[in-house]
Structure formats: C-alpha cells, structure tokens
Short mmCIF file of C-alpha atoms and ligand atoms in Angstrom, two decimals:
data_model
loop_
_atom_site.label_atom_id
_atom_site.label_comp_id
_atom_site.label_asym_id
_atom_site.label_seq_id
_atom_site.Cartn_x
_atom_site.Cartn_y
_atom_site.Cartn_z
CA MET A 1 5.83 9.28 25.54
CA LEU A 2 7.09 10.60 22.22
CA THR A 3 10.28 8.61 22.60
CA GLU A 4 8.10 5.60 23.01
CA LEU A 5 6.23 6.43 19.84
CA ARG A 6 9.45 6.72 17.92
CA GLY A 7 10.53 3.35 19.18
CA LEU A 8 7.36 1.52 18.41
CA ASN A 9 8.19 0.31 14.97
CA GLU A 10 7.37 -3.31 14.87
CA GLU A 11 7.94 -6.30 12.73
CA CYS A 12 5.37 -8.71 14.07
CA GLY A 13 3.21 -11.64 13.11
CA VAL A 14 -0.57 -11.61 12.89
CA PHE A 15 -3.10 -14.40 12.54
CA GLY A 16 -6.87 -14.75 12.39
CA VAL A 17 -9.29 -17.66 12.17
CA TRP A 18 -12.99 -17.59 11.45
CA ASN A 19 -15.30 -20.50 12.13
CA HIS A 20 -13.32 -23.27 13.75
CA PRO A 21 -14.55 -25.01 16.93
CA ARG A 22 -11.12 -24.67 18.55
CA ALA A 23 -10.19 -21.24 17.25
CA ALA A 24 -7.87 -20.30 20.15
CA GLN A 25 -5.92 -23.56 19.89
CA ILE A 26 -5.52 -23.10 16.14
CA THR A 27 -4.28 -19.57 16.80
CA TYR A 28 -1.82 -20.84 19.41
CA TYR A 29 -0.21 -23.24 16.91
CA ALA A 30 -0.20 -20.62 14.18
CA LEU A 31 1.50 -18.10 16.46
CA HIS A 32 4.07 -20.73 17.31
CA SER A 33 4.99 -20.99 13.64
CA LEU A 34 5.16 -17.18 13.40
CA GLN A 35 7.35 -16.94 16.50
CA HIS A 36 10.41 -15.90 14.44
CA ARG A 37 8.54 -12.65 13.68
CA GLY A 38 8.49 -11.61 17.33
CA GLN A 39 9.53 -13.04 20.65
CA GLU A 40 8.71 -10.26 23.08
CA GLY A 41 5.01 -10.75 23.53
CA ALA A 42 2.06 -12.81 22.35
CA GLY A 43 -1.69 -12.59 22.62
CA ILE A 44 -4.93 -14.23 21.55
CA VAL A 45 -8.45 -12.80 21.52
CA VAL A 46 -11.30 -15.24 20.98
CA THR A 47 -15.03 -14.82 20.63
CA ASP A 48 -17.98 -17.16 20.94
CA GLY A 49 -20.19 -14.57 19.23
CA GLU A 50 -21.25 -13.02 22.54
CA THR A 51 -18.14 -11.51 24.04
CA LEU A 52 -14.41 -11.21 23.37
CA ARG A 53 -11.93 -12.90 25.72
CA ILE A 54 -8.24 -12.11 25.82
CA ARG A 55 -5.04 -13.67 27.05
CA LYS A 56 -1.73 -11.97 26.39
CA GLY A 57 1.66 -11.55 28.00
CA GLN A 58 5.33 -10.85 27.52
CA GLY A 59 7.62 -13.58 26.25
CA LEU A 60 7.33 -16.53 23.91
CA VAL A 61 4.06 -18.16 22.88
CA THR A 62 4.87 -21.19 25.04
CA ASP A 63 5.48 -18.92 28.07
CA VAL A 64 2.29 -16.91 27.69
CA PHE A 65 -0.28 -19.68 27.20
CA SER A 66 -0.70 -22.60 29.58
CA ALA A 67 -2.98 -25.56 28.83
CA GLU A 68 -5.27 -24.28 31.58
CA CYS A 69 -5.64 -20.78 30.15
CA MET A 70 -6.21 -22.18 26.65
CA GLU A 71 -9.22 -24.09 27.98
CA LYS A 72 -10.78 -20.79 29.02
CA LEU A 73 -10.43 -19.33 25.52
CA GLN A 74 -13.57 -20.90 24.09
CA GLY A 75 -15.05 -19.73 20.80
CA SER A 76 -15.05 -20.22 17.05
CA HIS A 77 -13.32 -17.05 15.94
CA ALA A 78 -9.97 -15.65 17.08
CA ILE A 79 -7.05 -13.39 16.26
CA GLY A 80 -3.49 -13.54 17.55
CA HIS A 81 -0.26 -11.60 17.50
CA VAL A 82 3.44 -12.09 18.20
CA ARG A 83 5.40 -8.97 18.90
CA TYR A 84 8.94 -7.85 18.11
CA SER A 85 9.34 -4.38 19.50
CA ILE A 86 12.14 -2.11 18.49
CA GLY A 87 13.89 0.56 20.45
CA GLY A 88 13.39 -1.17 23.77
CA VAL A 89 9.71 -0.26 24.11
CA ASN A 90 8.30 -3.03 26.17
CA GLY A 91 5.47 -3.14 28.65
CA PHE A 92 2.44 -5.34 28.93
CA GLU A 93 0.12 -2.61 27.66
CA ASN A 94 1.79 -2.67 24.24
CA VAL A 95 1.38 -6.41 23.79
CA GLN A 96 -1.29 -7.14 21.19
CA PRO A 97 -4.05 -7.77 20.26
CA LEU A 98 -5.48 -4.62 21.82
CA LEU A 99 -9.01 -5.10 23.14
CA PHE A 100 -11.51 -2.23 23.29
CA ARG A 101 -14.84 -2.56 25.05
CA SER A 102 -17.74 -0.26 24.28
CA GLN A 103 -21.51 -0.21 24.52
CA ASN A 104 -21.71 -0.87 20.76
CA GLY A 105 -19.69 -4.05 21.08
CA ASP A 106 -16.12 -5.21 21.60
CA LEU A 107 -13.28 -4.77 19.17
CA ALA A 108 -9.84 -6.38 19.07
CA ILE A 109 -7.01 -5.30 16.77
CA ALA A 110 -3.62 -6.80 15.94
CA HIS A 111 -1.16 -4.97 13.72
CA ASN A 112 2.07 -5.69 11.88
CA GLY A 113 3.79 -2.61 10.53
CA SER A 114 4.60 0.98 11.32
CA LEU A 115 2.55 4.10 10.58
CA THR A 116 4.70 6.96 9.36
CA ASN A 117 2.06 9.53 10.33
CA ALA A 118 1.42 8.04 13.78
CA TYR A 119 2.66 11.13 15.57
CA ASP A 120 0.50 13.56 13.58
CA LEU A 121 -2.59 11.39 14.00
CA ARG A 122 -2.08 11.08 17.75
CA VAL A 123 -1.71 14.82 18.12
CA VAL A 124 -4.97 15.42 16.26
CA LEU A 125 -6.82 12.68 18.09
CA GLU A 126 -5.63 13.86 21.49
CA GLU A 127 -6.69 17.40 20.66
CA GLU A 128 -10.13 15.98 19.87
CA GLY A 129 -10.33 14.21 23.22
CA SER A 130 -8.85 10.75 22.69
CA ILE A 131 -6.85 9.36 25.58
CA PHE A 132 -4.29 6.78 24.52
CA GLN A 133 -3.44 3.87 26.75
CA THR A 134 -0.64 2.32 24.69
CA ALA A 135 2.11 3.32 22.29
CA ALA A 136 0.87 0.81 19.70
CA ASP A 137 -0.20 2.05 16.26
CA ALA A 138 -3.20 -0.30 16.45
CA GLU A 139 -4.77 2.01 19.00
CA ILE A 140 -4.77 4.86 16.49
CA LEU A 141 -6.97 2.83 14.15
CA ALA A 142 -9.41 2.13 16.98
CA HIS A 143 -9.69 5.82 17.90
CA LEU A 144 -10.09 6.88 14.26
CA ALA A 145 -12.82 4.31 13.69
CA LYS A 146 -14.65 5.49 16.79
CA ARG A 147 -14.98 9.09 15.62
CA ARG A 148 -18.42 10.35 14.78
CA GLY A 149 -19.52 10.64 11.19
CA THR A 150 -16.94 8.25 9.78
CA GLY A 151 -19.44 5.93 8.11
CA ASP A 152 -22.54 3.86 8.66
CA SER A 153 -21.45 0.28 8.99
CA PHE A 154 -18.49 -0.93 10.99
CA ALA A 155 -16.69 -1.84 7.77
CA ASP A 156 -17.29 1.66 6.34
CA ARG A 157 -15.96 3.29 9.50
CA MET A 158 -12.89 1.07 9.41
CA MET A 159 -12.19 1.83 5.76
CA THR A 160 -12.58 5.57 6.33
CA ALA A 161 -10.13 5.27 9.22
CA LEU A 162 -7.69 3.18 7.18
CA ARG A 163 -7.58 5.82 4.44
CA GLN A 164 -6.06 8.22 6.96
CA LEU A 165 -3.14 5.95 7.76
CA GLU A 166 0.24 6.23 6.07
CA GLY A 167 3.05 3.71 6.21
CA SER A 168 2.89 -0.04 6.48
CA TYR A 169 0.14 -2.11 8.01
CA ALA A 170 -1.37 -5.54 8.01
CA PHE A 171 -4.35 -5.55 10.38
CA VAL A 172 -6.53 -8.35 11.68
CA ILE A 173 -9.60 -7.09 13.50
CA LEU A 174 -12.16 -9.11 15.44
CA THR A 175 -15.65 -8.22 16.62
CA GLU A 176 -18.36 -10.52 17.97
CA ASP A 177 -19.73 -11.13 14.50
CA ALA A 178 -16.89 -10.68 11.99
CA LEU A 179 -13.20 -10.95 11.25
CA TYR A 180 -11.75 -8.09 9.20
CA VAL A 181 -8.43 -7.94 7.43
CA ALA A 182 -6.69 -4.90 5.91
CA LEU A 183 -3.43 -4.37 4.05
CA ASP A 184 -1.77 -1.03 3.27
CA PRO A 185 -2.07 0.26 -0.33
CA TYR A 186 1.54 -0.68 -1.12
CA GLY A 187 1.33 -4.17 0.30
CA LEU A 188 4.48 -3.52 2.33
CA LYS A 189 3.69 -6.35 4.72
CA PRO A 190 2.96 -9.95 3.80
CA LEU A 191 -0.55 -11.27 4.48
CA ALA A 192 -2.18 -14.40 3.10
CA LEU A 193 -5.71 -15.80 3.12
CA GLY A 194 -6.49 -19.49 3.50
CA SER A 195 -9.31 -21.89 4.24
CA LEU A 196 -9.55 -24.38 7.07
CA GLY A 197 -12.45 -26.83 7.05
CA GLU A 198 -15.61 -24.76 6.84
CA GLY A 199 -13.77 -21.65 7.95
CA TYR A 200 -11.10 -19.18 6.93
CA VAL A 201 -7.68 -18.16 8.18
CA VAL A 202 -5.37 -15.24 7.57
CA ALA A 203 -1.68 -15.07 8.48
CA SER A 204 1.46 -13.00 8.02
CA GLU A 205 3.13 -16.05 6.51
CA THR A 206 1.93 -19.21 4.84
CA CYS A 207 4.11 -21.36 7.12
CA ALA A 208 1.31 -20.89 9.68
CA PHE A 209 -1.14 -22.53 7.25
CA ASP A 210 1.04 -25.59 6.81
CA LEU A 211 1.26 -26.20 10.55
CA ILE A 212 -2.50 -26.10 11.10
CA GLY A 213 -3.44 -27.90 7.89
CA ALA A 214 -5.03 -24.88 6.22
CA LYS A 215 -5.19 -24.43 2.45
CA TYR A 216 -3.62 -21.32 0.92
CA LEU A 217 -6.14 -19.36 -1.16
CA ARG A 218 -4.35 -16.14 -2.12
CA ASP A 219 -2.33 -13.19 -0.87
CA VAL A 220 -4.28 -10.20 0.42
CA LYS A 221 -4.09 -7.42 -2.17
CA PRO A 222 -2.51 -4.04 -1.48
CA GLY A 223 -5.26 -1.64 -0.35
CA GLU A 224 -7.73 -4.47 0.26
CA PHE A 225 -10.23 -4.75 3.10
CA ILE A 226 -11.70 -8.21 3.65
CA THR A 227 -14.76 -9.04 5.70
CA ILE A 228 -15.20 -12.62 6.86
CA ASP A 229 -18.49 -13.43 8.58
CA ALA A 230 -21.48 -15.78 8.49
CA ARG A 231 -22.07 -14.72 4.87
CA GLY A 232 -18.59 -15.79 3.76
CA VAL A 233 -15.62 -13.77 2.49
CA ARG A 234 -15.92 -10.39 0.76
CA GLY A 235 -12.93 -8.36 -0.35
CA GLN A 236 -13.07 -4.72 -1.45
CA ILE A 237 -10.44 -2.16 -2.31
CA PHE A 238 -10.58 0.66 0.24
CA SER A 239 -7.71 2.60 -1.24
CA GLU A 240 -6.50 2.46 -4.82
CA PRO A 241 -3.37 0.32 -4.75
CA ARG A 242 -0.29 2.34 -5.63
CA ARG A 243 2.68 0.41 -6.92
CA GLN A 244 3.08 -2.87 -5.07
CA ALA A 245 6.04 -2.67 -2.71
CA LEU A 246 6.38 -5.76 -0.54
CA CYS A 247 9.31 -5.33 1.86
CA SER A 248 12.22 -7.07 0.14
CA MET A 249 13.74 -7.89 3.55
CA GLU A 250 10.88 -10.35 4.00
CA TYR A 251 12.43 -12.46 1.24
CA ILE A 252 16.01 -11.69 2.22
CA TYR A 253 15.90 -12.22 5.95
CA PHE A 254 12.66 -12.04 7.84
CA SER A 255 10.24 -14.69 6.61
CA ARG A 256 10.63 -18.39 7.21
CA PRO A 257 12.14 -20.38 4.31
CA ASP A 258 9.07 -22.61 4.09
CA SER A 259 6.74 -19.63 3.55
CA ASN A 260 5.61 -18.44 0.12
CA LEU A 261 5.26 -14.72 -0.56
CA TRP A 262 3.26 -13.79 -3.64
CA GLY A 263 3.71 -17.27 -5.01
CA MET A 264 7.46 -17.49 -4.52
CA ASN A 265 8.93 -19.79 -1.90
CA VAL A 266 11.30 -17.90 0.41
CA HIS A 267 14.01 -20.58 0.37
CA THR A 268 13.89 -20.66 -3.44
CA ALA A 269 14.14 -16.85 -3.58
CA ARG A 270 17.17 -16.87 -1.25
CA LYS A 271 18.81 -19.61 -3.27
CA LYS A 272 18.33 -17.50 -6.40
CA LEU A 273 19.91 -14.54 -4.61
CA GLY A 274 22.90 -16.77 -3.79
CA LYS A 275 23.14 -17.84 -7.42
CA ALA A 276 23.03 -14.23 -8.60
CA LEU A 277 25.75 -13.44 -6.05
CA ALA A 278 27.91 -16.22 -7.47
CA ARG A 279 27.61 -14.75 -10.96
CA GLU A 280 28.59 -11.31 -9.68
CA TYR A 281 31.38 -12.50 -7.34
CA PRO A 282 32.90 -15.82 -8.37
CA ILE A 283 35.69 -16.50 -5.84
CA ASP A 284 38.44 -19.11 -5.96
CA ALA A 285 37.88 -20.89 -2.64
CA ASP A 286 37.70 -24.35 -1.00
CA VAL A 287 34.39 -24.20 0.90
CA VAL A 288 31.21 -22.14 1.02
CA THR A 289 29.40 -21.69 4.30
CA GLY A 290 26.32 -19.71 5.31
CA VAL A 291 25.38 -17.94 8.52
CA PRO A 292 22.65 -20.03 10.14
CA ASP A 293 19.76 -19.99 9.62
CA SER A 294 18.62 -17.27 7.25
CA SER A 295 21.70 -17.40 4.97
CA LEU A 296 21.89 -21.12 4.36
CA SER A 297 19.67 -21.02 1.27
CA ALA A 298 21.78 -18.27 -0.36
CA ALA A 299 24.99 -20.17 0.48
CA ILE A 300 23.58 -23.32 -1.16
CA GLY A 301 22.74 -21.26 -4.27
CA TYR A 302 26.25 -19.80 -4.34
CA ALA A 303 27.82 -23.24 -4.03
CA GLU A 304 25.61 -24.68 -6.76
CA VAL A 305 26.70 -22.10 -9.34
CA THR A 306 30.42 -22.00 -8.44
CA GLY A 307 30.82 -25.72 -7.85
CA ILE A 308 32.59 -25.03 -4.54
CA PRO A 309 31.39 -27.50 -1.88
CA TYR A 310 28.82 -26.19 0.56
CA GLU A 311 29.79 -27.08 4.14
CA LEU A 312 28.47 -26.50 7.64
CA GLY A 313 31.26 -24.17 8.68
CA LEU A 314 29.18 -22.40 11.33
CA ILE A 315 26.88 -23.79 14.00
CA LYS A 316 24.24 -21.83 15.83
CA SER A 317 23.14 -22.47 19.37
CA ARG A 318 19.41 -23.18 19.34
CA TYR A 319 18.79 -21.66 22.73
CA ILE A 320 19.71 -18.02 22.34
CA GLY A 321 17.46 -15.36 20.86
CA ARG A 322 18.20 -13.37 17.73
CA THR A 323 21.23 -11.09 18.01
CA PHE A 324 19.24 -8.10 16.89
CA ILE A 325 17.10 -8.13 19.99
CA GLU A 326 20.09 -7.26 22.16
CA PRO A 327 19.76 -3.56 22.88
CA SER A 328 23.34 -2.32 22.81
CA GLN A 329 26.26 -2.84 20.45
CA SER A 330 28.41 -4.45 23.14
CA LEU A 331 25.66 -6.84 24.16
CA ARG A 332 24.97 -7.61 20.53
CA GLU A 333 28.58 -8.54 19.99
CA GLN A 334 28.46 -10.78 23.02
CA GLY A 335 25.26 -12.28 21.68
CA VAL A 336 26.85 -13.13 18.35
CA LYS A 337 29.72 -14.78 20.17
CA LEU A 338 27.40 -16.90 22.26
CA LYS A 339 25.25 -17.80 19.32
CA LEU A 340 27.63 -18.95 16.63
CA SER A 341 30.71 -21.14 16.55
CA ALA A 342 32.97 -22.05 13.66
CA VAL A 343 33.52 -25.73 12.88
CA ARG A 344 37.29 -26.20 12.97
CA GLY A 345 37.17 -29.55 11.23
CA VAL A 346 35.50 -27.90 8.24
CA VAL A 347 37.34 -24.59 7.88
CA GLU A 348 40.88 -25.27 9.14
CA GLY A 349 43.44 -24.68 6.40
CA LYS A 350 40.67 -23.71 3.94
CA ARG A 351 39.84 -20.65 1.87
CA VAL A 352 36.30 -19.93 3.00
CA VAL A 353 33.47 -18.05 1.30
CA MET A 354 31.08 -16.92 4.03
CA VAL A 355 27.65 -15.93 2.72
CA ASP A 356 25.32 -13.80 4.83
CA ASP A 357 21.85 -12.61 3.82
CA SER A 358 22.38 -8.99 4.80
CA CYS A 359 24.73 -6.60 6.52
CA VAL A 360 23.24 -3.92 8.74
CA ARG A 361 25.76 -2.77 11.31
CA GLY A 362 28.51 -5.14 10.16
CA THR A 363 28.69 -6.75 13.60
CA THR A 364 27.83 -10.27 12.48
CA SER A 365 30.23 -10.29 9.54
CA ARG A 366 33.09 -8.95 11.67
CA ARG A 367 32.55 -11.49 14.43
CA ILE A 368 32.19 -14.40 12.07
CA THR A 369 35.25 -13.47 10.07
CA SER A 370 37.35 -13.56 13.21
CA LEU A 371 35.68 -16.80 14.40
CA LEU A 372 36.56 -18.43 11.09
CA ARG A 373 40.15 -17.20 11.27
CA GLU A 374 40.47 -18.38 14.88
CA ALA A 375 39.28 -21.79 13.67
CA GLY A 376 42.09 -21.91 11.10
CA ALA A 377 40.57 -20.52 7.87
CA THR A 378 43.41 -19.26 5.65
CA GLU A 379 41.18 -16.80 3.75
CA VAL A 380 37.73 -15.43 4.55
CA HIS A 381 35.67 -13.94 1.73
CA VAL A 382 32.46 -12.31 2.92
CA LEU A 383 29.65 -12.15 0.38
CA ILE A 384 26.30 -10.59 1.18
CA ALA A 385 23.25 -11.83 -0.75
CA SER A 386 21.62 -8.38 -0.81
CA PRO A 387 22.80 -4.83 -1.58
CA THR A 388 24.34 -2.37 0.88
CA ILE A 389 21.78 -0.99 3.37
CA GLN A 390 22.35 2.75 3.31
CA HIS A 391 18.97 4.15 4.29
CA PRO A 392 16.77 3.72 7.34
CA CYS A 393 13.50 1.84 7.24
CA TYR A 394 10.37 3.67 8.37
CA TYR A 395 8.07 0.74 7.77
CA GLY A 396 8.82 -1.45 10.74
CA MET A 397 12.21 -3.10 10.26
CA ASP A 398 14.70 -2.42 13.00
CA THR A 399 16.89 -0.01 11.03
CA LEU A 400 15.55 3.41 11.89
CA SER A 401 18.77 5.33 12.36
CA THR A 402 21.28 6.01 9.58
CA ASP A 403 24.00 6.23 12.25
CA GLU A 404 23.75 2.49 12.83
CA LEU A 405 24.11 1.49 9.20
CA VAL A 406 27.71 0.67 8.39
CA ALA A 407 27.19 1.11 4.63
CA ALA A 408 25.80 4.61 5.13
CA HIS A 409 29.20 5.82 6.30
CA HIS A 410 31.72 3.55 4.59
CA ASP A 411 32.42 2.36 1.09
CA VAL A 412 32.86 -1.36 0.42
CA GLU A 413 36.66 -1.27 0.77
CA GLU A 414 36.40 0.51 4.13
CA MET A 415 33.83 -2.04 5.26
CA ARG A 416 36.10 -4.88 4.17
CA VAL A 417 38.84 -3.50 6.40
CA LEU A 418 36.41 -3.06 9.33
CA ILE A 419 35.12 -6.59 8.92
CA GLY A 420 38.64 -7.98 8.49
CA ALA A 421 37.77 -10.00 5.36
CA ASP A 422 40.04 -10.87 2.44
CA SER A 423 37.32 -9.69 0.12
CA LEU A 424 33.81 -8.32 0.49
CA GLY A 425 31.00 -8.22 -2.04
CA PHE A 426 27.33 -7.22 -2.05
CA LEU A 427 24.70 -8.30 -4.55
CA SER A 428 23.76 -5.33 -6.74
CA VAL A 429 20.25 -3.85 -6.62
CA GLU A 430 19.76 -4.67 -10.32
CA LYS A 431 20.71 -8.33 -9.96
CA MET A 432 18.59 -8.66 -6.84
CA ALA A 433 15.51 -7.16 -8.48
CA GLU A 434 15.81 -9.65 -11.38
CA VAL A 435 15.12 -12.52 -8.96
CA PHE A 436 11.59 -11.43 -8.06
CA ASP A 437 8.29 -11.27 -9.92
CA CYS A 438 6.31 -9.04 -7.56
CA GLY A 439 6.80 -5.32 -6.85
CA LEU A 440 9.18 -4.75 -3.96
CA CYS A 441 10.19 -2.01 -1.58
CA LEU A 442 13.94 -1.51 -1.97
CA ALA A 443 14.10 1.74 -0.03
CA CYS A 444 16.78 0.77 2.47
CA PHE A 445 19.04 -0.01 -0.48
CA THR A 446 18.04 2.79 -2.85
CA GLY A 447 16.55 5.54 -0.66
CA GLU A 448 13.41 5.56 -2.82
CA TYR A 449 10.56 5.21 -0.36
CA PRO A 450 7.39 3.88 -2.00
CA THR A 451 5.15 6.07 0.13
CA GLY A 452 7.11 9.19 -0.81
CA GLU A 453 8.57 11.67 1.64
CA VAL A 454 8.52 9.99 5.02
CA GLU A 455 11.75 11.30 6.40
CA ALA A 456 10.38 14.72 7.35
CA SER A 457 7.61 13.48 9.63
CA VAL A 458 9.75 10.81 11.22
CA ARG A 459 12.53 13.31 11.79
CA CYS A 460 10.07 15.57 13.56
CA LEU A 461 9.11 12.64 15.74
CA GLN A 462 12.72 11.89 16.61
CA ALA A 463 13.52 15.51 17.38
CA SER A 464 10.64 15.86 19.76
CA GLY A 465 11.04 12.46 21.28
CA SER A 466 14.67 11.81 22.00
P1 LIG B 501 24.58 -6.82 11.52
O1 LIG B 501 25.31 -7.78 12.38
O2 LIG B 501 24.10 -5.63 12.29
O3 LIG B 501 25.29 -6.44 10.26
O4 LIG B 501 23.23 -7.52 11.08
C1 LIG B 501 23.25 -8.47 10.06
C2 LIG B 501 22.67 -9.76 10.55
O5 LIG B 501 21.40 -9.54 11.18
C3 LIG B 501 22.46 -10.69 9.40
O6 LIG B 501 23.09 -11.91 9.73
C4 LIG B 501 20.98 -10.84 9.24
O7 LIG B 501 20.64 -12.21 9.16
C5 LIG B 501 20.38 -10.21 10.48
N1 LIG B 501 19.37 -9.16 10.16
C6 LIG B 501 19.24 -8.41 9.07
N2 LIG B 501 18.19 -7.55 9.17
C7 LIG B 501 17.63 -7.76 10.37
C8 LIG B 501 16.50 -7.21 11.07
N3 LIG B 501 15.75 -6.25 10.55
N4 LIG B 501 16.24 -7.69 12.29
C9 LIG B 501 17.00 -8.64 12.85
N5 LIG B 501 18.07 -9.19 12.25
C10 LIG B 501 18.40 -8.77 11.03
FE1 LIG B 502 11.78 -3.46 3.86
FE2 LIG B 502 13.90 -1.89 3.51
FE3 LIG B 502 11.52 -1.18 2.53
FE4 LIG B 502 11.95 -1.20 5.16
S1 LIG B 502 12.94 0.15 3.66
S2 LIG B 502 10.15 -1.97 4.09
S3 LIG B 502 13.33 -2.97 5.39
S4 LIG B 502 12.78 -2.95 1.93
#
C-alpha cells in the first residue's frame, strides 16, 4: 500500500459546473478539452439536488461515457476529473471523482495535485479509525472533513481540513446543495473560475471554457475557498497565501497552448521562451524545427528572433499516447520512435536547430537527434526552452526520482555527448523567469521548494514503500 501512496502523484484535470440544465454533458465536453492532462481515467458526478450520481472508468473520456450513460446523468450541478497517474498506480478505485455516501448527505471530490504530507496524515487517520478505500489524496480530505469537532458548517469543516494539507492541490467538491472549490496556499496548480449562462464553471484550464462557451471571470487565488450555491459565489481565504508559486511546467509543457494562466496565454509564453532562447543561443543554421506539439510555439519564437526559417521537420502520429506514460525506459524509447518521424524533404542536407520545451531523461532529445541525422541533417543543434531539470518534483509532475533526471548526473557537455547533438543549450533560470509576470515554482530547476522542506517526508515514504 505504501508503494501505491508513493506512486500516486498526479497531474490531472478538474472541472465543475453549477446551475446548468445539462451539467453532465457540459462536464463531458470540458473533460474532453482537458484530456491532455490525463488519459488513464475519467469520471463525472452529477446532482439534481437530491442525490449524487456517478459514472467513471479507466481510459479516455470518449471510452468511459456512452450516449446512453450520459442520459442517466441528469442534474444541474456536476464535477468531473481526468486522471494521469504516475508510477503505474492504476485501478478503478483510484479513478476520480471519489463519491462518499453518509447519513448527513453525499460528497464527491476531485483533486489535481499531490499532498506531501499524505503519508503522515494517513497514518494519523488510520490510527483514529479511518479505513481507506483508495490511494487517492482526495480521500484524505474526505476523512479529515468527517472528523468530529472540525467546524460547524460544511464549509468550515472543509477549510479546517484543508489547513492540514501540505503540497499542491486544486479541489472541486460537490454536495447536493453546493459546489466548493479550493486551491493550495501557493497556487501550485492552475484553476480558473468562469460563468456560463445563469451558472458558474471552474476548470484546471481556460481551454475548457472556450469549448463550452463559458466566460472567464478570474483565476482562483492561492489559499482561496469558494462556495457556489443558490446564493451565488462567495470566496474566502482559508489559509494566508504564501508566495504565489504556480508550477512553471504548466507554462512550459503541460497546459494547452490555447489556455491562459494568470492572464498569460500559454502559446505566447512559450513563444517568449523561444525568443529568450534565441538571444542566449543564437546558432548559425538553415532550419528551425520544434518537437510536436508542446515545443512548436518555442520553435516559432526562436525562428522569429534569429530569422532562420521555421519548418515542419518532425511529424507526430496522432494516434499514440504521450511518451511519458510508457512505464519503462525501453518502452518509452520505442514509444518515441513510433510517435515521431523526421521529414526528409525538410532536413536533408540542412543544419537543423531542434527546439524542445524540456529535457527530463534526455530520451526524446537523443531519439530525435538520431532521427534527424538518419533523415540527412548535416548538423543537429538541440536547444531546450527551459533550464536543466536537476531536482525531483513533489507536487504532482512525473519527476519524483533524481535518478531519472539526466541533468542531475551530467553537465551540459556530457549530456550533449549522450544526446549525440552538435551543440546543446538550455534556457537559463534568470532568462526564463523574466518571461512571466506571476510567481512561479521553479523548484525542479533550482531545488528551492516553495513549501519548504518536503524531501524528508517524501524520502520516508519512499523508504517504507519501495
Ligand atoms: P525526456 O524524453 O525524458 O527528456 O522528456 C522530455 C520530453 O517529455 C519533452 O519533449 C517534453 O515535451 C515531455 N515532458 C516534459 N515534462 C513532462 C511531464 N511531466 N510529463 C510528460 N511529459 C513531459
Ligand atoms: Fe512544477 Fe517543477 Fe515546481 Fe514540480 S518542482 S511544481 S514540476 S516547477
């Protein structure tokens, strides 16, 4: 079980809608637009004000929900979740939202993030009599909120429970009579509030709003708890916000280019990163190409500043999942091979600058460098539009172990040799930070974790679990 806990760091997508006659259908479309945040499981809980109904399953949104089952999900309020589990922890029971039934009413919770004190909280709760049914962090919140003496109203109990959590979290919570939203005090995860007709919506990314025709209102504040019910929307700060630290990988890699995070469009941010890269590493080359899809914006930015033509030097197969989901290194390498091909007509006889958004294990860069050479590139210069990742992430990105991080064990010249590139460059932390207006977490680049010392507790979890 402890191994499972260690593995249950998740980068997921959450959505909620309050007061729409076809709440489940709206949630279905929203989850579809958040599908890039998780492809391993999806779920919707809907309420008509009387009871909560659930449908969830493993796989893609389109696999989990049939037209027939959607018809059964009647109600005006709903929450949904798409799940990307890390460390191979699968199982239907961990698919969210989690639904809890009790004599005081039903409760459904969906979570994006990773609690760094999950292990300690579970130990305490189990000693006090809680029996856990899943490895999901969302269940911890439910057990904490259920404890006696934690407050009068439901919202008070929730806020008392939230104050005990450490790490990253964006929660959407549904009861028969309200939708609640909570973001961790650092704002590590993205979460936005919008309006839709007479109702309200909340989503991990604003791209979900565009698809369903919702209007963006604002980002949820770090440490904010929002209640949405028949009386409208009320936000309150449940925990004094510390310094804002939105995960910078959301801008760099994870979010969709058409989403806005704290007012900045993701494509625009990536393009700026590419421009900054060009100023730090101007290369004499014939073409610039990006790794589809997340690096295309940075490659365009690089090309714009250097004047080198941007070309489609790499093509991605649309029908294979993200490489990162493959569990082992060998499978991952196979995955990269299946996924990407170099366009001979574009790169043959050319000096190529290949821009990627990030380098974690170095697998993608190595594979692509050799693909480009096989396709006739005379030089391959690999430029990464973010700094070297040298530290693990404890907040839900799939980089928990230092062992896996190529930059943790090699300097740039050693990495260049491993990758087989003619030159290799990474955007510096300073130049990257200049691109953004909002406070960011940069811990995987700098080792400075916004929540302070997390390594000790996570190490204890790893030692006992694996
Ligand atoms: P790697 O091949 O291990 O160096 O991983 C780098 C590639 O994975 C880049 O092309 C990124 O677009 C992508 N990537 C970076 N971070 C993540 C993440 N947390 N999850 C999935 N893919 C990622
Ligand atoms: Fe994001 Fe890196 Fe911070 Fe994790 S450590 S939250 S991946 S910036």
